[in-house]
JSON list of N, CA and C in Angstrom, two decimals:
[
{"chain": "E", "resi": 1, "resn": "UNK", "atom": "N", "xyz": [170.73, 158.11, -21.51]},
{"chain": "E", "resi": 1, "resn": "UNK", "atom": "CA", "xyz": [170.18, 159.42, -21.84]},
{"chain": "E", "resi": 1, "resn": "UNK", "atom": "C", "xyz": [170.26, 160.31, -20.60]},
{"chain": "E", "resi": 2, "resn": "UNK", "atom": "N", "xyz": [170.87, 161.45, -20.74]},
{"chain": "E", "resi": 2, "resn": "UNK", "atom": "CA", "xyz": [171.00, 162.43, -19.66]},
{"chain": "E", "resi": 2, "resn": "UNK", "atom": "C", "xyz": [169.92, 163.48, -19.81]},
{"chain": "E", "resi": 3, "resn": "UNK", "atom": "N", "xyz": [169.30, 163.86, -18.72]},
{"chain": "E", "resi": 3, "resn": "UNK", "atom": "CA", "xyz": [168.27, 164.89, -18.77]},
{"chain": "E", "resi": 3, "resn": "UNK", "atom": "C", "xyz": [168.36, 165.74, -17.52]},
{"chain": "E", "resi": 4, "resn": "UNK", "atom": "N", "xyz": [168.21, 167.03, -17.69]},
{"chain": "E", "resi": 4, "resn": "UNK", "atom": "CA", "xyz": [168.18, 167.94, -16.55]},
{"chain": "E", "resi": 4, "resn": "UNK", "atom": "C", "xyz": [166.77, 167.91, -15.98]},
{"chain": "E", "resi": 5, "resn": "UNK", "atom": "N", "xyz": [166.63, 167.45, -14.75]},
{"chain": "E", "resi": 5, "resn": "UNK", "atom": "CA", "xyz": [165.30, 167.28, -14.17]},
{"chain": "E", "resi": 5, "resn": "UNK", "atom": "C", "xyz": [164.52, 168.59, -14.11]},
{"chain": "E", "resi": 6, "resn": "UNK", "atom": "N", "xyz": [165.20, 169.72, -13.97]},
{"chain": "E", "resi": 6, "resn": "UNK", "atom": "CA", "xyz": [164.52, 171.00, -13.84]},
{"chain": "E", "resi": 6, "resn": "UNK", "atom": "C", "xyz": [163.74, 171.38, -15.10]},
{"chain": "E", "resi": 7, "resn": "UNK", "atom": "N", "xyz": [164.07, 170.75, -16.22]},
{"chain": "E", "resi": 7, "resn": "UNK", "atom": "CA", "xyz": [163.34, 170.99, -17.47]},
{"chain": "E", "resi": 7, "resn": "UNK", "atom": "C", "xyz": [162.05, 170.19, -17.55]},
{"chain": "E", "resi": 8, "resn": "UNK", "atom": "N", "xyz": [161.91, 169.17, -16.69]},
{"chain": "E", "resi": 8, "resn": "UNK", "atom": "CA", "xyz": [160.79, 168.23, -16.85]},
{"chain": "E", "resi": 8, "resn": "UNK", "atom": "C", "xyz": [159.95, 168.01, -15.60]},
{"chain": "E", "resi": 9, "resn": "UNK", "atom": "N", "xyz": [160.42, 168.44, -14.44]},
{"chain": "E", "resi": 9, "resn": "UNK", "atom": "CA", "xyz": [159.72, 168.14, -13.19]},
{"chain": "E", "resi": 9, "resn": "UNK", "atom": "C", "xyz": [159.31, 169.44, -12.50]},
{"chain": "E", "resi": 10, "resn": "UNK", "atom": "N", "xyz": [158.06, 169.46, -12.05]},
{"chain": "E", "resi": 10, "resn": "UNK", "atom": "CA", "xyz": [157.53, 170.62, -11.33]},
{"chain": "E", "resi": 10, "resn": "UNK", "atom": "C", "xyz": [156.83, 170.16, -10.06]},
{"chain": "E", "resi": 11, "resn": "UNK", "atom": "N", "xyz": [156.63, 171.10, -9.18]},
{"chain": "E", "resi": 11, "resn": "UNK", "atom": "CA", "xyz": [155.88, 170.86, -7.95]},
{"chain": "E", "resi": 11, "resn": "UNK", "atom": "C", "xyz": [154.97, 172.05, -7.76]},
{"chain": "E", "resi": 12, "resn": "UNK", "atom": "N", "xyz": [153.68, 171.79, -7.76]},
{"chain": "E", "resi": 12, "resn": "UNK", "atom": "CA", "xyz": [152.68, 172.84, -7.63]},
{"chain": "E", "resi": 12, "resn": "UNK", "atom": "C", "xyz": [151.75, 172.47, -6.48]},
{"chain": "E", "resi": 13, "resn": "UNK", "atom": "N", "xyz": [151.63, 173.33, -5.47]},
{"chain": "E", "resi": 13, "resn": "UNK", "atom": "CA", "xyz": [150.81, 172.98, -4.31]},
{"chain": "E", "resi": 13, "resn": "UNK", "atom": "C", "xyz": [149.39, 172.54, -4.65]},
{"chain": "E", "resi": 14, "resn": "UNK", "atom": "N", "xyz": [148.81, 173.06, -5.70]},
{"chain": "E", "resi": 14, "resn": "UNK", "atom": "CA", "xyz": [147.42, 172.74, -6.04]},
{"chain": "E", "resi": 14, "resn": "UNK", "atom": "C", "xyz": [147.27, 171.45, -6.86]},
{"chain": "E", "resi": 15, "resn": "UNK", "atom": "N", "xyz": [148.39, 170.83, -7.25]},
{"chain": "E", "resi": 15, "resn": "UNK", "atom": "CA", "xyz": [148.33, 169.59, -8.03]},
{"chain": "E", "resi": 15, "resn": "UNK", "atom": "C", "xyz": [149.06, 168.50, -7.27]},
{"chain": "E", "resi": 16, "resn": "UNK", "atom": "N", "xyz": [148.36, 167.40, -7.00]},
{"chain": "E", "resi": 16, "resn": "UNK", "atom": "CA", "xyz": [148.93, 166.25, -6.27]},
{"chain": "E", "resi": 16, "resn": "UNK", "atom": "C", "xyz": [149.51, 166.67, -4.93]},
{"chain": "E", "resi": 17, "resn": "UNK", "atom": "N", "xyz": [148.89, 167.65, -4.29]},
{"chain": "E", "resi": 17, "resn": "UNK", "atom": "CA", "xyz": [149.35, 168.15, -2.98]},
{"chain": "E", "resi": 17, "resn": "UNK", "atom": "C", "xyz": [150.81, 168.56, -2.99]},
{"chain": "E", "resi": 18, "resn": "UNK", "atom": "N", "xyz": [151.30, 169.02, -4.14]},
{"chain": "E", "resi": 18, "resn": "UNK", "atom": "CA", "xyz": [152.66, 169.52, -4.24]},
{"chain": "E", "resi": 18, "resn": "UNK", "atom": "C", "xyz": [153.72, 168.46, -4.50]},
{"chain": "E", "resi": 19, "resn": "UNK", "atom": "N", "xyz": [153.31, 167.21, -4.68]},
{"chain": "E", "resi": 19, "resn": "UNK", "atom": "CA", "xyz": [154.30, 166.17, -4.99]},
{"chain": "E", "resi": 19, "resn": "UNK", "atom": "C", "xyz": [154.99, 166.50, -6.32]},
{"chain": "E", "resi": 20, "resn": "UNK", "atom": "N", "xyz": [156.28, 166.23, -6.41]},
{"chain": "E", "resi": 20, "resn": "UNK", "atom": "CA", "xyz": [156.96, 166.43, -7.69]},
{"chain": "E", "resi": 20, "resn": "UNK", "atom": "C", "xyz": [156.31, 165.56, -8.77]},
{"chain": "E", "resi": 21, "resn": "UNK", "atom": "N", "xyz": [156.09, 166.16, -9.93]},
{"chain": "E", "resi": 21, "resn": "UNK", "atom": "CA", "xyz": [155.42, 165.44, -11.02]},
{"chain": "E", "resi": 21, "resn": "UNK", "atom": "C", "xyz": [156.04, 165.84, -12.34]},
{"chain": "E", "resi": 22, "resn": "UNK", "atom": "N", "xyz": [155.76, 165.04, -13.36]},
{"chain": "E", "resi": 22, "resn": "UNK", "atom": "CA", "xyz": [156.21, 165.36, -14.70]},
{"chain": "E", "resi": 22, "resn": "UNK", "atom": "C", "xyz": [155.42, 166.56, -15.20]},
{"chain": "E", "resi": 23, "resn": "UNK", "atom": "N", "xyz": [156.12, 167.57, -15.67]},
{"chain": "E", "resi": 23, "resn": "UNK", "atom": "CA", "xyz": [155.50, 168.80, -16.16]},
{"chain": "E", "resi": 23, "resn": "UNK", "atom": "C", "xyz": [154.45, 168.48, -17.22]},
{"chain": "E", "resi": 24, "resn": "UNK", "atom": "N", "xyz": [153.28, 169.09, -17.09]},
{"chain": "E", "resi": 24, "resn": "UNK", "atom": "CA", "xyz": [152.20, 168.90, -18.05]},
{"chain": "E", "resi": 24, "resn": "UNK", "atom": "C", "xyz": [151.38, 167.65, -17.83]},
{"chain": "E", "resi": 25, "resn": "UNK", "atom": "N", "xyz": [151.67, 166.91, -16.76]},
{"chain": "E", "resi": 25, "resn": "UNK", "atom": "CA", "xyz": [150.92, 165.69, -16.44]},
{"chain": "E", "resi": 25, "resn": "UNK", "atom": "C", "xyz": [150.57, 165.68, -14.96]},
{"chain": "E", "resi": 26, "resn": "UNK", "atom": "N", "xyz": [149.86, 164.64, -14.57]},
{"chain": "E", "resi": 26, "resn": "UNK", "atom": "CA", "xyz": [149.61, 164.37, -13.15]},
{"chain": "E", "resi": 26, "resn": "UNK", "atom": "C", "xyz": [150.37, 163.12, -12.73]},
{"chain": "E", "resi": 27, "resn": "UNK", "atom": "N", "xyz": [151.41, 162.78, -13.44]},
{"chain": "E", "resi": 27, "resn": "UNK", "atom": "CA", "xyz": [152.20, 161.59, -13.15]},
{"chain": "E", "resi": 27, "resn": "UNK", "atom": "C", "xyz": [153.31, 161.97, -12.16]},
{"chain": "E", "resi": 28, "resn": "UNK", "atom": "N", "xyz": [153.23, 161.44, -10.92]},
{"chain": "E", "resi": 28, "resn": "UNK", "atom": "CA", "xyz": [154.25, 161.79, -9.93]},
{"chain": "E", "resi": 28, "resn": "UNK", "atom": "C", "xyz": [155.59, 161.11, -10.23]},
{"chain": "E", "resi": 29, "resn": "UNK", "atom": "N", "xyz": [156.65, 161.81, -9.88]},
{"chain": "E", "resi": 29, "resn": "UNK", "atom": "CA", "xyz": [158.00, 161.26, -10.04]},
{"chain": "E", "resi": 29, "resn": "UNK", "atom": "C", "xyz": [158.12, 159.95, -9.28]},
{"chain": "E", "resi": 30, "resn": "UNK", "atom": "N", "xyz": [157.52, 159.88, -8.10]},
{"chain": "E", "resi": 30, "resn": "UNK", "atom": "CA", "xyz": [157.61, 158.67, -7.28]},
{"chain": "E", "resi": 30, "resn": "UNK", "atom": "C", "xyz": [157.04, 157.45, -8.01]},
{"chain": "E", "resi": 31, "resn": "UNK", "atom": "N", "xyz": [156.02, 157.63, -8.82]},
{"chain": "E", "resi": 31, "resn": "UNK", "atom": "CA", "xyz": [155.45, 156.53, -9.58]},
{"chain": "E", "resi": 31, "resn": "UNK", "atom": "C", "xyz": [156.46, 155.99, -10.59]},
{"chain": "E", "resi": 32, "resn": "UNK", "atom": "N", "xyz": [157.10, 156.91, -11.32]},
{"chain": "E", "resi": 32, "resn": "UNK", "atom": "CA", "xyz": [158.10, 156.52, -12.31]},
{"chain": "E", "resi": 32, "resn": "UNK", "atom": "C", "xyz": [159.27, 155.81, -11.64]},
{"chain": "E", "resi": 33, "resn": "UNK", "atom": "N", "xyz": [159.75, 156.39, -10.53]},
{"chain": "E", "resi": 33, "resn": "UNK", "atom": "CA", "xyz": [160.87, 155.77, -9.81]},
{"chain": "E", "resi": 33, "resn": "UNK", "atom": "C", "xyz": [160.48, 154.40, -9.26]},
{"chain": "E", "resi": 34, "resn": "UNK", "atom": "N", "xyz": [159.26, 154.25, -8.83]},
{"chain": "E", "resi": 34, "resn": "UNK", "atom": "CA", "xyz": [158.78, 152.95, -8.35]},
{"chain": "E", "resi": 34, "resn": "UNK", "atom": "C", "xyz": [158.79, 151.90, -9.45]},
{"chain": "E", "resi": 35, "resn": "UNK", "atom": "N", "xyz": [158.37, 152.28, -10.63]},
{"chain": "E", "resi": 35, "resn": "UNK", "atom": "CA", "xyz": [158.41, 151.36, -11.77]},
{"chain": "E", "resi": 35, "resn": "UNK", "atom": "C", "xyz": [159.85, 150.97, -12.09]},
{"chain": "E", "resi": 36, "resn": "UNK", "atom": "N", "xyz": [160.75, 151.94, -12.08]},
{"chain": "E", "resi": 36, "resn": "UNK", "atom": "CA", "xyz": [162.15, 151.64, -12.36]},
{"chain": "E", "resi": 36, "resn": "UNK", "atom": "C", "xyz": [162.73, 150.73, -11.28]},
{"chain": "E", "resi": 37, "resn": "UNK", "atom": "N", "xyz": [162.39, 151.00, -10.02]},
{"chain": "E", "resi": 37, "resn": "UNK", "atom": "CA", "xyz": [162.88, 150.17, -8.92]},
{"chain": "E", "resi": 37, "resn": "UNK", "atom": "C", "xyz": [162.36, 148.74, -9.01]},
{"chain": "E", "resi": 38, "resn": "UNK", "atom": "N", "xyz": [161.19, 148.59, -9.60]},
{"chain": "E", "resi": 38, "resn": "UNK", "atom": "CA", "xyz": [160.60, 147.25, -9.78]},
{"chain": "E", "resi": 38, "resn": "UNK", "atom": "C", "xyz": [161.18, 146.52, -10.99]},
{"chain": "E", "resi": 39, "resn": "UNK", "atom": "N", "xyz": [162.10, 147.17, -11.69]},
{"chain": "E", "resi": 39, "resn": "UNK", "atom": "CA", "xyz": [162.75, 146.51, -12.82]},
{"chain": "E", "resi": 39, "resn": "UNK", "atom": "C", "xyz": [162.16, 146.80, -14.18]},
{"chain": "E", "resi": 40, "resn": "UNK", "atom": "N", "xyz": [161.20, 147.70, -14.24]},
{"chain": "E", "resi": 40, "resn": "UNK", "atom": "CA", "xyz": [160.61, 148.05, -15.54]},
{"chain": "E", "resi": 40, "resn": "UNK", "atom": "C", "xyz": [161.61, 148.88, -16.36]},
{"chain": "E", "resi": 41, "resn": "UNK", "atom": "N", "xyz": [161.60, 148.69, -17.65]},
{"chain": "E", "resi": 41, "resn": "UNK", "atom": "CA", "xyz": [162.46, 149.48, -18.53]},
{"chain": "E", "resi": 41, "resn": "UNK", "atom": "C", "xyz": [161.72, 150.76, -18.93]},
{"chain": "E", "resi": 42, "resn": "UNK", "atom": "N", "xyz": [162.47, 151.71, -19.46]},
{"chain": "E", "resi": 42, "resn": "UNK", "atom": "CA", "xyz": [161.86, 152.95, -19.93]},
{"chain": "E", "resi": 42, "resn": "UNK", "atom": "C", "xyz": [160.82, 152.64, -21.02]},
{"chain": "E", "resi": 43, "resn": "UNK", "atom": "N", "xyz": [161.12, 151.68, -21.87]},
{"chain": "E", "resi": 43, "resn": "UNK", "atom": "CA", "xyz": [160.18, 151.31, -22.93]},
{"chain": "E", "resi": 43, "resn": "UNK", "atom": "C", "xyz": [158.89, 150.76, -22.34]},
{"chain": "E", "resi": 44, "resn": "UNK", "atom": "N", "xyz": [158.99, 149.91, -21.33]},
{"chain": "E", "resi": 44, "resn": "UNK", "atom": "CA", "xyz": [157.79, 149.36, -20.69]},
{"chain": "E", "resi": 44, "resn": "UNK", "atom": "C", "xyz": [156.97, 150.47, -20.04]},
{"chain": "E", "resi": 45, "resn": "UNK", "atom": "N", "xyz": [157.65, 151.43, -19.43]},
{"chain": "E", "resi": 45, "resn": "UNK", "atom": "CA", "xyz": [156.94, 152.54, -18.78]},
{"chain": "E", "resi": 45, "resn": "UNK", "atom": "C", "xyz": [156.24, 153.41, -19.81]},
{"chain": "E", "resi": 46, "resn": "UNK", "atom": "N", "xyz": [156.93, 153.72, -20.90]},
{"chain": "E", "resi": 46, "resn": "UNK", "atom": "CA", "xyz": [156.29, 154.56, -21.93]},
{"chain": "E", "resi": 46, "resn": "UNK", "atom": "C", "xyz": [155.16, 153.82, -22.64]},
{"chain": "E", "resi": 47, "resn": "UNK", "atom": "N", "xyz": [155.24, 152.50, -22.69]},
{"chain": "E", "resi": 47, "resn": "UNK", "atom": "CA", "xyz": [154.12, 151.73, -23.26]},
{"chain": "E", "resi": 47, "resn": "UNK", "atom": "C", "xyz": [152.89, 151.85, -22.37]},
{"chain": "E", "resi": 48, "resn": "UNK", "atom": "N", "xyz": [153.12, 151.86, -21.07]},
{"chain": "E", "resi": 48, "resn": "UNK", "atom": "CA", "xyz": [152.00, 151.98, -20.13]},
{"chain": "E", "resi": 48, "resn": "UNK", "atom": "C", "xyz": [151.50, 153.42, -19.99]},
{"chain": "E", "resi": 49, "resn": "UNK", "atom": "N", "xyz": [152.43, 154.37, -20.13]},
{"chain": "E", "resi": 49, "resn": "UNK", "atom": "CA", "xyz": [152.09, 155.79, -20.03]},
{"chain": "E", "resi": 49, "resn": "UNK", "atom": "C", "xyz": [152.58, 156.49, -21.29]},
{"chain": "E", "resi": 50, "resn": "UNK", "atom": "N", "xyz": [151.80, 156.43, -22.38]},
{"chain": "E", "resi": 50, "resn": "UNK", "atom": "CA", "xyz": [152.24, 156.97, -23.67]},
{"chain": "E", "resi": 50, "resn": "UNK", "atom": "C", "xyz": [152.57, 158.47, -23.66]},
{"chain": "E", "resi": 51, "resn": "UNK", "atom": "N", "xyz": [152.08, 159.20, -22.65]},
{"chain": "E", "resi": 51, "resn": "UNK", "atom": "CA", "xyz": [152.39, 160.63, -22.58]},
{"chain": "E", "resi": 51, "resn": "UNK", "atom": "C", "xyz": [153.81, 160.89, -22.11]},
{"chain": "E", "resi": 52, "resn": "UNK", "atom": "N", "xyz": [154.48, 159.88, -21.54]},
{"chain": "E", "resi": 52, "resn": "UNK", "atom": "CA", "xyz": [155.85, 160.03, -21.05]},
{"chain": "E", "resi": 52, "resn": "UNK", "atom": "C", "xyz": [156.86, 159.78, -22.15]},
{"chain": "E", "resi": 53, "resn": "UNK", "atom": "N", "xyz": [158.00, 160.44, -22.02]},
{"chain": "E", "resi": 53, "resn": "UNK", "atom": "CA", "xyz": [159.11, 160.21, -22.95]},
{"chain": "E", "resi": 53, "resn": "UNK", "atom": "C", "xyz": [160.29, 159.62, -22.18]},
{"chain": "E", "resi": 54, "resn": "UNK", "atom": "N", "xyz": [161.21, 159.06, -22.91]},
{"chain": "E", "resi": 54, "resn": "UNK", "atom": "CA", "xyz": [162.42, 158.55, -22.29]},
{"chain": "E", "resi": 54, "resn": "UNK", "atom": "C", "xyz": [163.19, 159.64, -21.58]},
{"chain": "E", "resi": 55, "resn": "UNK", "atom": "N", "xyz": [163.16, 160.84, -22.14]},
{"chain": "E", "resi": 55, "resn": "UNK", "atom": "CA", "xyz": [163.86, 161.97, -21.52]},
{"chain": "E", "resi": 55, "resn": "UNK", "atom": "C", "xyz": [163.22, 162.34, -20.17]},
{"chain": "E", "resi": 56, "resn": "UNK", "atom": "N", "xyz": [161.92, 162.25, -20.07]},
{"chain": "E", "resi": 56, "resn": "UNK", "atom": "CA", "xyz": [161.25, 162.54, -18.81]},
{"chain": "E", "resi": 56, "resn": "UNK", "atom": "C", "xyz": [161.58, 161.48, -17.76]},
{"chain": "E", "resi": 57, "resn": "UNK", "atom": "N", "xyz": [161.68, 160.24, -18.19]},
{"chain": "E", "resi": 57, "resn": "UNK", "atom": "CA", "xyz": [162.06, 159.17, -17.27]},
{"chain": "E", "resi": 57, "resn": "UNK", "atom": "C", "xyz": [163.48, 159.38, -16.78]},
{"chain": "E", "resi": 58, "resn": "UNK", "atom": "N", "xyz": [164.37, 159.76, -17.67]},
{"chain": "E", "resi": 58, "resn": "UNK", "atom": "CA", "xyz": [165.75, 160.06, -17.29]},
{"chain": "E", "resi": 58, "resn": "UNK", "atom": "C", "xyz": [165.79, 161.24, -16.32]},
{"chain": "E", "resi": 59, "resn": "UNK", "atom": "N", "xyz": [164.90, 162.21, -16.51]},
{"chain": "E", "resi": 59, "resn": "UNK", "atom": "CA", "xyz": [164.84, 163.36, -15.61]},
{"chain": "E", "resi": 59, "resn": "UNK", "atom": "C", "xyz": [164.45, 162.93, -14.20]},
{"chain": "E", "resi": 60, "resn": "UNK", "atom": "N", "xyz": [163.59, 161.93, -14.09]},
{"chain": "E", "resi": 60, "resn": "UNK", "atom": "CA", "xyz": [163.22, 161.40, -12.77]},
{"chain": "E", "resi": 60, "resn": "UNK", "atom": "C", "xyz": [164.44, 160.82, -12.07]},
{"chain": "E", "resi": 61, "resn": "UNK", "atom": "N", "xyz": [165.27, 160.13, -12.80]},
{"chain": "E", "resi": 61, "resn": "UNK", "atom": "CA", "xyz": [166.50, 159.58, -12.23]},
{"chain": "E", "resi": 61, "resn": "UNK", "atom": "C", "xyz": [167.47, 160.69, -11.84]},
{"chain": "E", "resi": 62, "resn": "UNK", "atom": "N", "xyz": [167.55, 161.73, -12.65]},
{"chain": "E", "resi": 62, "resn": "UNK", "atom": "CA", "xyz": [168.42, 162.85, -12.33]},
{"chain": "E", "resi": 62, "resn": "UNK", "atom": "C", "xyz": [167.93, 163.56, -11.07]},
{"chain": "E", "resi": 63, "resn": "UNK", "atom": "N", "xyz": [166.62, 163.67, -10.93]},
{"chain": "E", "resi": 63, "resn": "UNK", "atom": "CA", "xyz": [166.01, 164.27, -9.74]},
{"chain": "E", "resi": 63, "resn": "UNK", "atom": "C", "xyz": [166.38, 163.46, -8.50]},
{"chain": "E", "resi": 64, "resn": "UNK", "atom": "N", "xyz": [166.23, 162.15, -8.59]},
{"chain": "E", "resi": 64, "resn": "UNK", "atom": "CA", "xyz": [166.57, 161.28, -7.46]},
{"chain": "E", "resi": 64, "resn": "UNK", "atom": "C", "xyz": [168.06, 161.35, -7.13]},
{"chain": "E", "resi": 65, "resn": "UNK", "atom": "N", "xyz": [168.89, 161.44, -8.15]},
{"chain": "E", "resi": 65, "resn": "UNK", "atom": "CA", "xyz": [170.34, 161.55, -7.92]},
{"chain": "E", "resi": 65, "resn": "UNK", "atom": "C", "xyz": [170.65, 162.83, -7.16]},
{"chain": "E", "resi": 66, "resn": "UNK", "atom": "N", "xyz": [170.04, 163.92, -7.58]},
{"chain": "E", "resi": 66, "resn": "UNK", "atom": "CA", "xyz": [170.32, 165.19, -6.91]},
{"chain": "E", "resi": 66, "resn": "UNK", "atom": "C", "xyz": [169.83, 165.17, -5.47]},
{"chain": "E", "resi": 67, "resn": "UNK", "atom": "N", "xyz": [168.67, 164.57, -5.22]},
{"chain": "E", "resi": 67, "resn": "UNK", "atom": "CA", "xyz": [168.17, 164.47, -3.85]},
{"chain": "E", "resi": 67, "resn": "UNK", "atom": "C", "xyz": [169.10, 163.63, -2.98]},
{"chain": "E", "resi": 68, "resn": "UNK", "atom": "N", "xyz": [169.68, 162.60, -3.55]},
{"chain": "E", "resi": 68, "resn": "UNK", "atom": "CA", "xyz": [170.55, 161.72, -2.76]},
{"chain": "E", "resi": 68, "resn": "UNK", "atom": "C", "xyz": [171.87, 162.39, -2.41]},
{"chain": "E", "resi": 69, "resn": "UNK", "atom": "N", "xyz": [172.21, 163.47, -3.10]},
{"chain": "E", "resi": 69, "resn": "UNK", "atom": "CA", "xyz": [173.44, 164.19, -2.81]},
{"chain": "E", "resi": 69, "resn": "UNK", "atom": "C", "xyz": [173.26, 165.27, -1.75]},
{"chain": "E", "resi": 70, "resn": "UNK", "atom": "N", "xyz": [172.02, 165.46, -1.31]},
{"chain": "E", "resi": 70, "resn": "UNK", "atom": "CA", "xyz": [171.72, 166.48, -0.32]},
{"chain": "E", "resi": 70, "resn": "UNK", "atom": "C", "xyz": [172.45, 166.19, 0.99]},
{"chain": "E", "resi": 71, "resn": "UNK", "atom": "N", "xyz": [173.09, 167.19, 1.53]},
{"chain": "E", "resi": 71, "resn": "UNK", "atom": "CA", "xyz": [173.80, 167.03, 2.80]},
{"chain": "E", "resi": 71, "resn": "UNK", "atom": "C", "xyz": [173.21, 167.98, 3.83]},
{"chain": "E", "resi": 72, "resn": "UNK", "atom": "N", "xyz": [173.07, 167.48, 5.04]},
{"chain": "E", "resi": 72, "resn": "UNK", "atom": "CA", "xyz": [172.58, 168.30, 6.14]},
{"chain": "E", "resi": 72, "resn": "UNK", "atom": "C", "xyz": [173.81, 168.86, 6.86]},
{"chain": "E", "resi": 73, "resn": "UNK", "atom": "N", "xyz": [173.81, 170.16, 7.07]},
{"chain": "E", "resi": 73, "resn": "UNK", "atom": "CA", "xyz": [174.94, 170.79, 7.76]},
{"chain": "E", "resi": 73, "resn": "UNK", "atom": "C", "xyz": [174.89, 170.42, 9.25]},
{"chain": "E", "resi": 74, "resn": "UNK", "atom": "N", "xyz": [176.05, 170.15, 9.80]},
{"chain": "E", "resi": 74, "resn": "UNK", "atom": "CA", "xyz": [176.15, 169.82, 11.22]},
{"chain": "E", "resi": 74, "resn": "UNK", "atom": "C", "xyz": [175.83, 171.06, 12.05]},
{"chain": "E", "resi": 75, "resn": "UNK", "atom": "N", "xyz": [175.15, 170.84, 13.14]},
{"chain": "E", "resi": 75, "resn": "UNK", "atom": "CA", "xyz": [174.77, 171.98, 14.00]},
{"chain": "E", "resi": 75, "resn": "UNK", "atom": "C", "xyz": [175.91, 172.40, 14.90]}
]
């Protein structure tokens, strides 16, 4: 499942100290990515967090992918 992270992830300074989170929740992206890194499936994650959807989980992966492509310009 492909998802554009910009449709599902927000960062608001007044919520979770600005950590990226799933829009409409207080669930940080880092939590979802941690579950995935630990080998949990999207189904297992949505069972534990019923407010999440598979598309939101895919958006977390898309967010991480985009961050990993970031390049620092040489000085």
